[in-house]
Structures are given as structure tokens and as C-alpha cells.
């Protein structure tokens, strides 16, 4: 959320914010987004709500490399449980 306001977490204005201030800002950002979407026709709204690449605009389902073929799930589970690899 601080990115939307161009603020660093170390700035005085960001440090002065309380939890309720963050909740208030996030709630109003969500309401603003909903208001923007309500002005679109149904097909444009559906397209705007899709997860897309911010650079090329491709839908998230078509992203290449979303799955790492070299990932070893069994090794990961052993390491996560603290067992020897």
C-alpha cells in the first residue's frame, strides 16, 4: 500500500500510521477499484479482473515457466521436516 502513495516505510508519515490508518486506506483503495470496475461493460470488466502480466498482458494461465520441472518435491518435503537430504 505504501507503494501506491510513494512512501518508504522509514518515512515519518509512514511510521506515524496506525493499524486503523492502514485498514482505512486499504478499504478505500478496494472501494475505488470496485468503482472503476463498475464503470466498465461486462466483457471489459471480466478482462480487467483477469490475472495478467503487467508488461505484455498475457493471461496468467499461459505464462511459461510457472512450473519448475527441476523441482524435487520429495527432497523438499524431507528438508522441510528436517530429515537428511
mmCIF file of N, CA, C and O in Angstrom:
data_model
loop_
_atom_site.group_PDB
_atom_site.id
_atom_site.type_symbol
_atom_site.label_atom_id
_atom_site.label_comp_id
_atom_site.label_asym_id
_atom_site.label_seq_id
_atom_site.Cartn_x
_atom_site.Cartn_y
_atom_site.Cartn_z
ATOM 1 N N UNK A 1 0.812 -1.175 0.000
ATOM 2 C CA UNK A 1 0.000 0.000 0.000
ATOM 3 C C UNK A 1 0.867 1.254 0.000
ATOM 4 O O UNK A 1 0.517 2.239 -0.617
ATOM 5 N N UNK A 2 1.990 1.224 0.680
ATOM 6 C CA UNK A 2 2.855 2.392 0.713
ATOM 7 C C UNK A 2 3.367 2.743 -0.679
ATOM 8 O O UNK A 2 3.615 3.902 -0.983
ATOM 9 N N UNK A 3 3.495 1.751 -1.546
ATOM 10 C CA UNK A 3 3.924 1.995 -2.918
ATOM 11 C C UNK A 3 2.911 2.892 -3.634
ATOM 12 O O UNK A 3 3.285 3.766 -4.403
ATOM 13 N N UNK A 4 1.635 2.672 -3.384
ATOM 14 C CA UNK A 4 0.607 3.480 -4.028
ATOM 15 C C UNK A 4 0.723 4.948 -3.649
ATOM 16 O O UNK A 4 0.363 5.829 -4.426
ATOM 17 N N UNK A 5 1.234 5.222 -2.469
ATOM 18 C CA UNK A 5 1.375 6.597 -2.006
ATOM 19 C C UNK A 5 2.793 7.126 -2.188
ATOM 20 O O UNK A 5 3.080 8.256 -1.812
ATOM 21 N N UNK A 6 3.678 6.307 -2.729
ATOM 22 C CA UNK A 6 5.056 6.729 -2.940
ATOM 23 C C UNK A 6 5.776 7.011 -1.641
ATOM 24 O O UNK A 6 6.541 7.967 -1.537
ATOM 25 N N UNK A 7 5.550 6.179 -0.645
ATOM 26 C CA UNK A 7 6.167 6.386 0.667
ATOM 27 C C UNK A 7 7.044 5.195 1.029
ATOM 28 O O UNK A 7 6.697 4.045 0.741
ATOM 29 N N UNK A 8 8.163 5.482 1.648
ATOM 30 C CA UNK A 8 9.032 4.433 2.171
ATOM 31 C C UNK A 8 8.630 4.131 3.613
ATOM 32 O O UNK A 8 8.171 5.029 4.331
ATOM 33 N N UNK A 9 8.789 2.884 4.058
ATOM 34 C CA UNK A 9 8.425 2.544 5.436
ATOM 35 C C UNK A 9 9.195 3.347 6.480
ATOM 36 O O UNK A 9 8.742 3.498 7.602
ATOM 37 N N UNK A 10 10.339 3.893 6.100
ATOM 38 C CA UNK A 10 11.152 4.645 7.057
ATOM 39 C C UNK A 10 10.749 6.113 7.151
ATOM 40 O O UNK A 10 11.235 6.820 8.032
ATOM 41 N N UNK A 11 9.882 6.581 6.260
ATOM 42 C CA UNK A 11 9.455 7.980 6.295
ATOM 43 C C UNK A 11 8.568 8.239 7.505
ATOM 44 O O UNK A 11 7.841 7.358 7.966
ATOM 45 N N UNK A 12 8.635 9.454 7.998
ATOM 46 C CA UNK A 12 7.861 9.826 9.187
ATOM 47 C C UNK A 12 6.363 9.628 8.971
ATOM 48 O O UNK A 12 5.659 9.136 9.854
ATOM 49 N N UNK A 13 5.853 9.991 7.791
ATOM 50 C CA UNK A 13 4.415 9.847 7.545
ATOM 51 C C UNK A 13 3.984 8.389 7.542
ATOM 52 O O UNK A 13 2.875 8.060 7.943
ATOM 53 N N UNK A 14 4.863 7.484 7.111
ATOM 54 C CA UNK A 14 4.525 6.063 7.120
ATOM 55 C C UNK A 14 4.633 5.488 8.527
ATOM 56 O O UNK A 14 3.796 4.688 8.952
ATOM 57 N N UNK A 15 5.649 5.900 9.257
ATOM 58 C CA UNK A 15 5.813 5.412 10.633
ATOM 59 C C UNK A 15 4.710 5.913 11.550
ATOM 60 O O UNK A 15 4.365 5.266 12.533
ATOM 61 N N UNK A 16 4.126 7.070 11.226
ATOM 62 C CA UNK A 16 3.077 7.640 12.074
ATOM 63 C C UNK A 16 1.734 6.936 11.875
ATOM 64 O O UNK A 16 0.826 7.115 12.684
ATOM 65 N N UNK A 17 1.628 6.137 10.820
ATOM 66 C CA UNK A 17 0.354 5.461 10.567
ATOM 67 C C UNK A 17 0.122 4.350 11.578
ATOM 68 O O UNK A 17 1.025 3.603 11.921
ATOM 69 N N UNK A 18 -1.115 4.273 12.043
ATOM 70 C CA UNK A 18 -1.513 3.202 12.951
ATOM 71 C C UNK A 18 -2.216 2.115 12.154
ATOM 72 O O UNK A 18 -2.522 2.301 10.975
ATOM 73 N N UNK A 19 -2.482 1.013 12.789
ATOM 74 C CA UNK A 19 -3.146 -0.104 12.109
ATOM 75 C C UNK A 19 -4.456 0.344 11.489
ATOM 76 O O UNK A 19 -4.789 -0.025 10.367
ATOM 77 N N UNK A 20 -5.215 1.143 12.205
ATOM 78 C CA UNK A 20 -6.518 1.580 11.686
ATOM 79 C C UNK A 20 -6.349 2.452 10.442
ATOM 80 O O UNK A 20 -7.201 2.462 9.568
ATOM 81 N N UNK A 21 -5.252 3.204 10.361
ATOM 82 C CA UNK A 21 -4.998 4.015 9.178
ATOM 83 C C UNK A 21 -4.747 3.132 7.960
ATOM 84 O O UNK A 21 -5.235 3.420 6.862
ATOM 85 N N UNK A 22 -3.989 2.055 8.146
ATOM 86 C CA UNK A 22 -3.744 1.118 7.053
ATOM 87 C C UNK A 22 -5.044 0.457 6.609
ATOM 88 O O UNK A 22 -5.312 0.331 5.419
ATOM 89 N N UNK A 23 -5.862 0.044 7.564
ATOM 90 C CA UNK A 23 -7.132 -0.594 7.231
ATOM 91 C C UNK A 23 -8.021 0.383 6.478
ATOM 92 O O UNK A 23 -8.646 0.030 5.474
ATOM 93 N N UNK A 24 -8.082 1.625 6.934
ATOM 94 C CA UNK A 24 -8.904 2.638 6.279
ATOM 95 C C UNK A 24 -8.439 2.847 4.844
ATOM 96 O O UNK A 24 -9.254 2.871 3.922
ATOM 97 N N UNK A 25 -7.127 2.988 4.649
ATOM 98 C CA UNK A 25 -6.588 3.198 3.293
ATOM 99 C C UNK A 25 -6.868 2.014 2.387
ATOM 100 O O UNK A 25 -7.291 2.179 1.234
ATOM 101 N N UNK A 26 -6.630 0.805 2.888
ATOM 102 C CA UNK A 26 -6.864 -0.388 2.072
ATOM 103 C C UNK A 26 -8.329 -0.550 1.715
ATOM 104 O O UNK A 26 -8.668 -0.922 0.586
ATOM 105 N N UNK A 27 -9.210 -0.259 2.659
ATOM 106 C CA UNK A 27 -10.647 -0.360 2.383
ATOM 107 C C UNK A 27 -11.053 0.625 1.294
ATOM 108 O O UNK A 27 -11.798 0.279 0.366
ATOM 109 N N UNK A 28 -10.556 1.833 1.374
ATOM 110 C CA UNK A 28 -10.915 2.830 0.372
ATOM 111 C C UNK A 28 -10.261 2.555 -0.973
ATOM 112 O O UNK A 28 -10.854 2.853 -2.021
ATOM 113 N N UNK A 29 -9.090 1.969 -0.977
ATOM 114 C CA UNK A 29 -8.479 1.573 -2.238
ATOM 115 C C UNK A 29 -9.311 0.480 -2.910
ATOM 116 O O UNK A 29 -9.498 0.489 -4.131
ATOM 117 N N UNK A 30 -9.815 -0.458 -2.111
ATOM 118 C CA UNK A 30 -10.668 -1.516 -2.658
ATOM 119 C C UNK A 30 -11.970 -0.934 -3.198
ATOM 120 O O UNK A 30 -12.457 -1.335 -4.263
ATOM 121 N N UNK A 31 -12.548 0.016 -2.471
ATOM 122 C CA UNK A 31 -13.780 0.658 -2.938
ATOM 123 C C UNK A 31 -13.537 1.447 -4.229
ATOM 124 O O UNK A 31 -14.375 1.432 -5.134
ATOM 125 N N UNK A 32 -12.403 2.128 -4.312
ATOM 126 C CA UNK A 32 -12.069 2.867 -5.530
ATOM 127 C C UNK A 32 -11.915 1.925 -6.713
ATOM 128 O O UNK A 32 -12.382 2.219 -7.819
ATOM 129 N N UNK A 33 -11.272 0.796 -6.489
ATOM 130 C CA UNK A 33 -11.094 -0.201 -7.555
ATOM 131 C C UNK A 33 -12.444 -0.730 -8.015
ATOM 132 O O UNK A 33 -12.703 -0.860 -9.209
ATOM 133 N N UNK A 34 -13.325 -1.016 -7.068
ATOM 134 C CA UNK A 34 -14.657 -1.521 -7.406
ATOM 135 C C UNK A 34 -15.440 -0.468 -8.194
ATOM 136 O O UNK A 34 -16.144 -0.794 -9.149
ATOM 137 N N UNK A 35 -15.302 0.784 -7.833
ATOM 138 C CA UNK A 35 -15.977 1.861 -8.552
ATOM 139 C C UNK A 35 -15.460 1.971 -9.976
ATOM 140 O O UNK A 35 -16.234 2.163 -10.922
ATOM 141 N N UNK A 36 -14.145 1.836 -10.160
ATOM 142 C CA UNK A 36 -13.577 1.866 -11.501
ATOM 143 C C UNK A 36 -14.105 0.717 -12.347
ATOM 144 O O UNK A 36 -14.449 0.903 -13.514
ATOM 145 N N UNK A 37 -14.169 -0.473 -11.757
ATOM 146 C CA UNK A 37 -14.654 -1.641 -12.494
ATOM 147 C C UNK A 37 -16.134 -1.518 -12.830
ATOM 148 O O UNK A 37 -16.576 -2.009 -13.873
ATOM 149 N N UNK A 38 -16.911 -0.880 -11.970
ATOM 150 C CA UNK A 38 -18.356 -0.771 -12.214
ATOM 151 C C UNK A 38 -18.667 0.112 -13.420
ATOM 152 O O UNK A 38 -19.763 0.029 -13.973
ATOM 153 N N UNK A 39 -17.718 0.926 -13.842
ATOM 154 C CA UNK A 39 -17.942 1.788 -14.999
ATOM 155 C C UNK A 39 -17.689 1.069 -16.315
ATOM 156 O O UNK A 39 -17.992 1.598 -17.379
ATOM 157 N N UNK A 40 -17.151 -0.152 -16.265
ATOM 158 C CA UNK A 40 -16.829 -0.911 -17.473
ATOM 159 C C UNK A 40 -18.005 -1.768 -17.910
ATOM 160 O O UNK A 40 -18.818 -2.197 -17.082
ATOM 161 N N UNK A 41 -18.068 -2.063 -19.209
ATOM 162 C CA UNK A 41 -19.071 -3.006 -19.696
ATOM 163 C C UNK A 41 -18.702 -4.398 -19.176
ATOM 164 O O UNK A 41 -17.560 -4.625 -18.751
ATOM 165 N N UNK A 42 -19.651 -5.353 -19.182
ATOM 166 C CA UNK A 42 -19.374 -6.684 -18.607
ATOM 167 C C UNK A 42 -18.168 -7.396 -19.213
ATOM 168 O O UNK A 42 -17.385 -8.009 -18.486
ATOM 169 N N UNK A 43 -17.965 -7.321 -20.528
ATOM 170 C CA UNK A 43 -16.829 -8.039 -21.118
ATOM 171 C C UNK A 43 -15.505 -7.364 -20.750
ATOM 172 O O UNK A 43 -14.515 -8.045 -20.458
ATOM 173 N N UNK A 44 -15.472 -6.044 -20.730
ATOM 174 C CA UNK A 44 -14.242 -5.346 -20.333
ATOM 175 C C UNK A 44 -13.963 -5.550 -18.846
ATOM 176 O O UNK A 44 -12.808 -5.663 -18.435
ATOM 177 N N UNK A 45 -15.016 -5.617 -18.041
ATOM 178 C CA UNK A 45 -14.836 -5.849 -16.604
ATOM 179 C C UNK A 45 -14.228 -7.227 -16.366
ATOM 180 O O UNK A 45 -13.311 -7.384 -15.564
ATOM 181 N N UNK A 46 -14.738 -8.235 -17.069
ATOM 182 C CA UNK A 46 -14.205 -9.591 -16.919
ATOM 183 C C UNK A 46 -12.740 -9.627 -17.314
ATOM 184 O O UNK A 46 -11.918 -10.262 -16.645
ATOM 185 N N UNK A 47 -12.390 -8.931 -18.390
ATOM 186 C CA UNK A 47 -10.998 -8.902 -18.830
ATOM 187 C C UNK A 47 -10.127 -8.149 -17.821
ATOM 188 O O UNK A 47 -9.001 -8.547 -17.544
ATOM 189 N N UNK A 48 -10.641 -7.075 -17.245
ATOM 190 C CA UNK A 48 -9.883 -6.289 -16.268
ATOM 191 C C UNK A 48 -9.640 -7.071 -14.979
ATOM 192 O O UNK A 48 -8.653 -6.839 -14.288
ATOM 193 N N UNK A 49 -10.526 -7.994 -14.657
ATOM 194 C CA UNK A 49 -10.388 -8.771 -13.423
ATOM 195 C C UNK A 49 -9.491 -9.991 -13.584
ATOM 196 O O UNK A 49 -9.139 -10.623 -12.597
ATOM 197 N N UNK A 50 -9.116 -10.326 -14.829
ATOM 198 C CA UNK A 50 -8.232 -11.468 -15.054
ATOM 199 C C UNK A 50 -6.818 -11.153 -14.572
ATOM 200 O O UNK A 50 -6.372 -10.015 -14.642
ATOM 201 N N UNK A 51 -6.136 -12.170 -14.098
ATOM 202 C CA UNK A 51 -4.730 -12.018 -13.728
ATOM 203 C C UNK A 51 -3.922 -11.991 -15.016
ATOM 204 O O UNK A 51 -3.949 -12.948 -15.795
ATOM 205 N N UNK A 52 -3.228 -10.881 -15.247
ATOM 206 C CA UNK A 52 -2.461 -10.726 -16.473
ATOM 207 C C UNK A 52 -1.072 -10.186 -16.173
ATOM 208 O O UNK A 52 -0.853 -9.559 -15.160
ATOM 209 N N UNK A 53 -0.160 -10.432 -17.088
ATOM 210 C CA UNK A 53 1.187 -9.891 -16.988
ATOM 211 C C UNK A 53 1.101 -8.372 -17.143
ATOM 212 O O UNK A 53 0.458 -7.891 -18.087
ATOM 213 N N UNK A 54 1.726 -7.624 -16.245
ATOM 214 C CA UNK A 54 1.643 -6.165 -16.359
ATOM 215 C C UNK A 54 2.428 -5.599 -17.551
ATOM 216 O O UNK A 54 2.233 -4.453 -17.923
ATOM 217 N N UNK A 55 3.287 -6.400 -18.167
ATOM 218 C CA UNK A 55 4.087 -5.909 -19.292
ATOM 219 C C UNK A 55 3.450 -6.259 -20.628
ATOM 220 O O UNK A 55 3.136 -5.378 -21.424
ATOM 221 N N UNK A 56 3.227 -7.565 -20.872
ATOM 222 C CA UNK A 56 2.725 -7.967 -22.187
ATOM 223 C C UNK A 56 1.213 -8.188 -22.216
ATOM 224 O O UNK A 56 0.621 -8.238 -23.291
ATOM 225 N N UNK A 57 0.581 -8.358 -21.052
ATOM 226 C CA UNK A 57 -0.864 -8.516 -21.000
ATOM 227 C C UNK A 57 -1.372 -9.929 -21.186
ATOM 228 O O UNK A 57 -2.579 -10.154 -21.238
ATOM 229 N N UNK A 58 -0.458 -10.912 -21.278
ATOM 230 C CA UNK A 58 -0.912 -12.299 -21.434
ATOM 231 C C UNK A 58 -1.596 -12.786 -20.164
ATOM 232 O O UNK A 58 -1.175 -12.456 -19.058
ATOM 233 N N UNK A 59 -2.646 -13.605 -20.314
ATOM 234 C CA UNK A 59 -3.308 -14.167 -19.134
ATOM 235 C C UNK A 59 -2.356 -15.051 -18.334
ATOM 236 O O UNK A 59 -1.453 -15.680 -18.892
ATOM 237 N N UNK A 60 -2.563 -15.120 -17.033
ATOM 238 C CA UNK A 60 -1.677 -15.870 -16.145
ATOM 239 C C UNK A 60 -1.628 -17.350 -16.498
ATOM 240 O O UNK A 60 -0.600 -18.002 -16.316
ATOM 241 N N UNK A 61 -2.709 -17.900 -17.031
ATOM 242 C CA UNK A 61 -2.727 -19.335 -17.362
ATOM 243 C C UNK A 61 -1.712 -19.684 -18.438
ATOM 244 O O UNK A 61 -1.252 -20.808 -18.521
ATOM 245 N N UNK A 62 -1.364 -18.719 -19.291
ATOM 246 C CA UNK A 62 -0.461 -19.024 -20.402
ATOM 247 C C UNK A 62 0.997 -18.702 -20.098
ATOM 248 O O UNK A 62 1.834 -18.787 -20.985
ATOM 249 N N UNK A 63 1.286 -18.307 -18.877
ATOM 250 C CA UNK A 63 2.671 -17.965 -18.534
ATOM 251 C C UNK A 63 3.541 -19.196 -18.621
ATOM 252 O O UNK A 63 3.225 -20.263 -18.096
ATOM 253 N N UNK A 64 4.660 -19.033 -19.280
ATOM 254 C CA UNK A 64 5.622 -20.116 -19.371
ATOM 255 C C UNK A 64 6.466 -20.113 -18.108
ATOM 256 O O UNK A 64 6.713 -19.074 -17.516
ATOM 257 N N UNK A 65 6.913 -21.250 -17.700
ATOM 258 C CA UNK A 65 7.786 -21.323 -16.543
ATOM 259 C C UNK A 65 7.063 -21.247 -15.215
ATOM 260 O O UNK A 65 7.683 -21.054 -14.183
ATOM 261 N N UNK A 66 5.758 -21.367 -15.221
ATOM 262 C CA UNK A 66 5.013 -21.308 -13.976
ATOM 263 C C UNK A 66 5.314 -22.531 -13.104
ATOM 264 O O UNK A 66 5.157 -22.491 -11.902
ATOM 265 N N UNK A 67 5.757 -23.615 -13.736
ATOM 266 C CA UNK A 67 6.100 -24.830 -13.015
ATOM 267 C C UNK A 67 7.578 -25.109 -13.256
ATOM 268 O O UNK A 67 8.042 -25.102 -14.389
ATOM 269 N N UNK A 68 8.308 -25.352 -12.202
ATOM 270 C CA UNK A 68 9.733 -25.638 -12.321
ATOM 271 C C UNK A 68 9.907 -27.143 -12.482
ATOM 272 O O UNK A 68 9.699 -27.907 -11.545
ATOM 273 N N UNK A 69 10.318 -27.616 -13.662
ATOM 274 C CA UNK A 69 10.453 -29.052 -13.874
ATOM 275 C C UNK A 69 11.590 -29.669 -13.062
ATOM 276 O O UNK A 69 11.601 -30.870 -12.826
ATOM 277 N N UNK A 70 12.540 -28.854 -12.598
ATOM 278 C CA UNK A 70 13.663 -29.365 -11.818
ATOM 279 C C UNK A 70 13.341 -29.444 -10.328
ATOM 280 O O UNK A 70 14.154 -29.930 -9.547
ATOM 281 N N UNK A 71 12.177 -28.994 -9.927
ATOM 282 C CA UNK A 71 11.819 -29.007 -8.508
ATOM 283 C C UNK A 71 11.573 -30.437 -8.044
ATOM 284 O O UNK A 71 10.810 -31.177 -8.649
ATOM 285 N N UNK A 72 12.238 -30.810 -6.971
ATOM 286 C CA UNK A 72 12.116 -32.158 -6.414
ATOM 287 C C UNK A 72 11.229 -32.086 -5.175
ATOM 288 O O UNK A 72 11.671 -31.719 -4.098
ATOM 289 N N UNK A 73 9.975 -32.430 -5.318
ATOM 290 C CA UNK A 73 9.007 -32.335 -4.229
ATOM 291 C C UNK A 73 9.405 -33.230 -3.054
ATOM 292 O O UNK A 73 9.310 -32.833 -1.904
ATOM 293 N N UNK A 74 9.860 -34.442 -3.331
ATOM 294 C CA UNK A 74 10.232 -35.374 -2.249
ATOM 295 C C UNK A 74 11.402 -34.809 -1.438
ATOM 296 O O UNK A 74 11.387 -34.852 -0.203
ATOM 297 N N UNK A 75 12.396 -34.256 -2.106
ATOM 298 C CA UNK A 75 13.541 -33.661 -1.403
ATOM 299 C C UNK A 75 13.094 -32.469 -0.567
ATOM 300 O O UNK A 75 13.520 -32.282 0.569
ATOM 301 N N UNK A 76 12.221 -31.668 -1.141
ATOM 302 C CA UNK A 76 11.698 -30.512 -0.418
ATOM 303 C C UNK A 76 10.988 -30.946 0.862
ATOM 304 O O UNK A 76 11.187 -30.365 1.925
ATOM 305 N N UNK A 77 10.156 -31.958 0.767
ATOM 306 C CA UNK A 77 9.418 -32.447 1.940
ATOM 307 C C UNK A 77 10.381 -32.974 3.009
ATOM 308 O O UNK A 77 10.174 -32.734 4.198
ATOM 309 N N UNK A 78 11.418 -33.696 2.577
ATOM 310 C CA UNK A 78 12.402 -34.186 3.549
ATOM 311 C C UNK A 78 13.106 -33.025 4.256
ATOM 312 O O UNK A 78 13.272 -33.041 5.464
ATOM 313 N N UNK A 79 13.507 -32.033 3.497
ATOM 314 C CA UNK A 79 14.192 -30.885 4.081
ATOM 315 C C UNK A 79 13.255 -30.093 5.004
ATOM 316 O O UNK A 79 13.670 -29.622 6.056
ATOM 317 N N UNK A 80 12.017 -29.983 4.613
ATOM 318 C CA UNK A 80 11.037 -29.234 5.410
ATOM 319 C C UNK A 80 10.813 -29.911 6.762
ATOM 320 O O UNK A 80 10.623 -29.240 7.776
ATOM 321 N N UNK A 81 10.844 -31.211 6.767
ATOM 322 C CA UNK A 81 10.642 -31.970 8.001
ATOM 323 C C UNK A 81 11.922 -32.116 8.809
ATOM 324 O O UNK A 81 11.910 -32.669 9.898
ATOM 325 N N UNK A 82 13.050 -31.627 8.263
ATOM 326 C CA UNK A 82 14.317 -31.699 8.989
ATOM 327 C C UNK A 82 15.030 -33.021 8.847
ATOM 328 O O UNK A 82 16.007 -33.290 9.560
ATOM 329 N N UNK A 83 14.574 -33.872 7.945
ATOM 330 C CA UNK A 83 15.258 -35.144 7.715
ATOM 331 C C UNK A 83 16.452 -34.941 6.800
ATOM 332 O O UNK A 83 16.486 -33.983 6.038
ATOM 333 N N UNK A 84 17.427 -35.847 6.830
ATOM 334 C CA UNK A 84 18.596 -35.698 5.957
ATOM 335 C C UNK A 84 18.199 -35.785 4.493
ATOM 336 O O UNK A 84 17.292 -36.532 4.113
ATOM 337 N N UNK A 85 18.911 -35.048 3.693
ATOM 338 C CA UNK A 85 18.642 -35.000 2.262
ATOM 339 C C UNK A 85 19.301 -36.196 1.646
ATOM 340 O O UNK A 85 18.951 -36.925 0.897
#
